[in-house]
PDB file of C-alpha atoms in Angstrom:
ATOM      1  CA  UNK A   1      -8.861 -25.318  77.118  1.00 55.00           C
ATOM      2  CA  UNK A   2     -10.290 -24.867  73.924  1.00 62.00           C
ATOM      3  CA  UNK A   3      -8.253 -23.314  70.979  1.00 67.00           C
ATOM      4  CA  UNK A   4      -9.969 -21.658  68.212  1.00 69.00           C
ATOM      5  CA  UNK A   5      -9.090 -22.379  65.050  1.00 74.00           C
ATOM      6  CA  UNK A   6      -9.421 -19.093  62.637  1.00 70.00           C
ATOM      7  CA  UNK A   7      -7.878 -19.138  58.992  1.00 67.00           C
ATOM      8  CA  UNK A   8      -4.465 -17.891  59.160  1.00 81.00           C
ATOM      9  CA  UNK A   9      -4.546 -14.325  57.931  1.00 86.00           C
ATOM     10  CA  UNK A  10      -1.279 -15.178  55.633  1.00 87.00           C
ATOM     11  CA  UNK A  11      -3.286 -18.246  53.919  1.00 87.00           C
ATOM     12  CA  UNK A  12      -5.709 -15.797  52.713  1.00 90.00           C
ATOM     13  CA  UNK A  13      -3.706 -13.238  51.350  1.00 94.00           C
ATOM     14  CA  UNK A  14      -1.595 -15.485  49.439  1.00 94.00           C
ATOM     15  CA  UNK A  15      -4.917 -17.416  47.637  1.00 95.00           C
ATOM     16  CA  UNK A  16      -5.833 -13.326  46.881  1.00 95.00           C
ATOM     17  CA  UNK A  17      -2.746 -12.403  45.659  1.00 97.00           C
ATOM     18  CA  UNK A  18      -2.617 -15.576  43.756  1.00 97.00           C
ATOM     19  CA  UNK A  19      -6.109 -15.298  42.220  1.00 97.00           C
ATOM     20  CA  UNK A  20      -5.428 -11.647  41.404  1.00 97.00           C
ATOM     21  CA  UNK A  21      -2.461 -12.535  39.556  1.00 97.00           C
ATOM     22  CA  UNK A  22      -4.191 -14.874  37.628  1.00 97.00           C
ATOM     23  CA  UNK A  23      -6.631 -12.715  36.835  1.00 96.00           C
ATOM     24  CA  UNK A  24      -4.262 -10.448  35.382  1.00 95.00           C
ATOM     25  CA  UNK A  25      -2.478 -12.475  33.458  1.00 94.00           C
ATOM     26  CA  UNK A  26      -5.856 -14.257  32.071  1.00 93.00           C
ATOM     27  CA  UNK A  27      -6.834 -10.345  30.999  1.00 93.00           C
ATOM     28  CA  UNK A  28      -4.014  -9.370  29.923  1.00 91.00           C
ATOM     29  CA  UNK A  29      -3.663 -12.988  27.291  1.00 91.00           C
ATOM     30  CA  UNK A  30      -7.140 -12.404  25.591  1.00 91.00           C
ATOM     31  CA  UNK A  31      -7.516  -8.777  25.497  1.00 90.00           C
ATOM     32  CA  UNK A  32      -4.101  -7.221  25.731  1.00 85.00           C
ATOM     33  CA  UNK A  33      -1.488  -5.594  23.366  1.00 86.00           C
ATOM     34  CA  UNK A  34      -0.615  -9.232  22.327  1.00 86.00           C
ATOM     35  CA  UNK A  35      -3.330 -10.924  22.988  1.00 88.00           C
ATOM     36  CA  UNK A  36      -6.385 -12.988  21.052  1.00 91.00           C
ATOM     37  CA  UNK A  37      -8.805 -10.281  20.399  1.00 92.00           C
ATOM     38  CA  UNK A  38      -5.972  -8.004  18.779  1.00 92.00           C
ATOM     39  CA  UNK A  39      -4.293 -10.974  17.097  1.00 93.00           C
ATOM     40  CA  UNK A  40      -8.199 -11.322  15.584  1.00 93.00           C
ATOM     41  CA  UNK A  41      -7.752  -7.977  14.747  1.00 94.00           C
ATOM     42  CA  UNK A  42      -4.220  -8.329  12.881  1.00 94.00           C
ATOM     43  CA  UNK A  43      -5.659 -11.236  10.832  1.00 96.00           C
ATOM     44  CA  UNK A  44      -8.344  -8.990   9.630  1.00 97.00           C
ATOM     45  CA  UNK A  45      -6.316  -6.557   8.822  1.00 97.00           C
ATOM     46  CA  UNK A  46      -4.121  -7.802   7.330  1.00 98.00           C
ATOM     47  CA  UNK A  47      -6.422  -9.635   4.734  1.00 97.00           C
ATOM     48  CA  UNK A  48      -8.254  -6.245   4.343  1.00 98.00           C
ATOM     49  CA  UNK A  49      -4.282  -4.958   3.251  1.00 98.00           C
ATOM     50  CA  UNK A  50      -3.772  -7.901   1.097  1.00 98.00           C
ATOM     51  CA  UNK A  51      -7.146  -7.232  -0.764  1.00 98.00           C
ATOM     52  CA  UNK A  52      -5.997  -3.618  -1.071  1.00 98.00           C
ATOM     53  CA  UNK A  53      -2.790  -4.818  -2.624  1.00 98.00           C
ATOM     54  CA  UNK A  54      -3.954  -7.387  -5.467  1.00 98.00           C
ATOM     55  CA  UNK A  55      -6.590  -4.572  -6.412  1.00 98.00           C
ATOM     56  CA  UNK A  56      -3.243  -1.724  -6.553  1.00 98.00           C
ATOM     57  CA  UNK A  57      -1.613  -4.627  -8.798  1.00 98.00           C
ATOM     58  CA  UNK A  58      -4.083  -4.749 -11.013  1.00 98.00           C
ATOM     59  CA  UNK A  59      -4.605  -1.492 -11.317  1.00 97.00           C
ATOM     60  CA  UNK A  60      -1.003  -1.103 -11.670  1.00 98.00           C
ATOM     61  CA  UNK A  61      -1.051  -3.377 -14.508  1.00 97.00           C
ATOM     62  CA  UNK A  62      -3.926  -1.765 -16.514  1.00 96.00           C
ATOM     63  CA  UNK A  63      -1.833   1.186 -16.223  1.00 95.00           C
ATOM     64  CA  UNK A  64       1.708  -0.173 -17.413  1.00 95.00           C
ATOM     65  CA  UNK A  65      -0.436  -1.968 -20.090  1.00 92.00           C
ATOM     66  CA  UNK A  66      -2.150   1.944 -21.350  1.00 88.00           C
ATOM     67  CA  UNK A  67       1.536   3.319 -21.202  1.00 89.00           C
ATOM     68  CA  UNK A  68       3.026   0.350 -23.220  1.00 91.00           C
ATOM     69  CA  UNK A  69       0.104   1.088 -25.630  1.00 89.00           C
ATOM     70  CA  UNK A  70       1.228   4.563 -25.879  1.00 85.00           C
ATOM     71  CA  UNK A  71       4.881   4.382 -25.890  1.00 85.00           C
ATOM     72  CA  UNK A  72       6.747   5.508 -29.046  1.00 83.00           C
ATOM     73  CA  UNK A  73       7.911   1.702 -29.805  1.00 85.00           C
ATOM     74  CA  UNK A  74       4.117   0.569 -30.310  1.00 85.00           C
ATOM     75  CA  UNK A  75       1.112   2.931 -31.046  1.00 84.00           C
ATOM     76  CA  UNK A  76      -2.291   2.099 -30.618  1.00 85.00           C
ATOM     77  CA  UNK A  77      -4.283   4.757 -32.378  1.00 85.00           C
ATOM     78  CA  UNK A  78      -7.338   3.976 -31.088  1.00 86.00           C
ATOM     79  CA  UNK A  79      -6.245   4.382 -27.607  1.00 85.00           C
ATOM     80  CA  UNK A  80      -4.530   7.320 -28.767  1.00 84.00           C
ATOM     81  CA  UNK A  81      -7.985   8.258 -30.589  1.00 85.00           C
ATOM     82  CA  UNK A  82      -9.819   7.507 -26.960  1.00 85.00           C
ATOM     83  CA  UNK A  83      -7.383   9.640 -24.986  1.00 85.00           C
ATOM     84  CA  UNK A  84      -7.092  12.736 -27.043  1.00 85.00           C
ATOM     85  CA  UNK A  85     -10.978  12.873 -27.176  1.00 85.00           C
ATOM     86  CA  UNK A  86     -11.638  12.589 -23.146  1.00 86.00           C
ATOM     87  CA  UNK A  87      -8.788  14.581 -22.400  1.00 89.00           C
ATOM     88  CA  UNK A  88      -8.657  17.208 -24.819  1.00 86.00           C
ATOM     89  CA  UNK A  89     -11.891  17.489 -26.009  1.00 81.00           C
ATOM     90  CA  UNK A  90     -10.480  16.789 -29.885  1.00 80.00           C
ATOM     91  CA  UNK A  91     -13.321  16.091 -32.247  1.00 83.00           C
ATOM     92  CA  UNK A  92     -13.324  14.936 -35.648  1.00 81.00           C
ATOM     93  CA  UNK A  93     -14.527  17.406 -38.391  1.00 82.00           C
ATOM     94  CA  UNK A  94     -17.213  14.782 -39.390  1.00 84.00           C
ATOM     95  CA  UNK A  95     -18.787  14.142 -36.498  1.00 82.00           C
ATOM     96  CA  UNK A  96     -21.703  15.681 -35.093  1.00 82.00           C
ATOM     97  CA  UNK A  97     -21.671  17.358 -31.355  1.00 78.00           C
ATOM     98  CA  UNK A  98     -24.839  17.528 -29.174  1.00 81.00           C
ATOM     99  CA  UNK A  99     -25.184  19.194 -26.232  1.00 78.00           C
TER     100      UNK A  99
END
């Protein structure tokens, strides 16, 4: 008598389940919540946010350095000349306006 040898039905499904698994798992590392592409992501930006905040700073500074300029310990009256002409529209009595 001859006996057949098939592949074990069990053998099979565990190399499936296994491969699906890994599958999975391989997926889910690269291009999951915590994976590589999103990490890539984070990186950028977060260096996006950092150029965001040395730009705020400075501006922040130029700002702190106009209301120093301003304050009643130490007048700058050209600054003080600047300001009152942009925002109030002030102009001298000897100058000339054109329109």
């Amino acid at each position: 008598m001859t006996r057949m040898n098939r592949p074990n039905l069990g053998v099979f499904f565990f190399f499936a389940v296994a491969f699906g698994l890994s599958a999975y798992f391989t997926f889910a590392a690269i291009q999951g919540d915590f994976g590589l592409f999103r990490r890539v992501e984070i990186e950028a930006e977060s260096a996006t946010l950092h150029a965001d905040l040395s730009r705020l700073t400075s501006e922040i500074r130029q700002m702190e350095n106009l209301t120093h300029r301003l304050s009643d310990d130490y007048l700058d009256l050209d600054l003080l000349d600047e300001q009152a002409r942009s925002v109030l529209g002030v102009v001298r009595s000897d100058e000339l306006v054109i329109r």
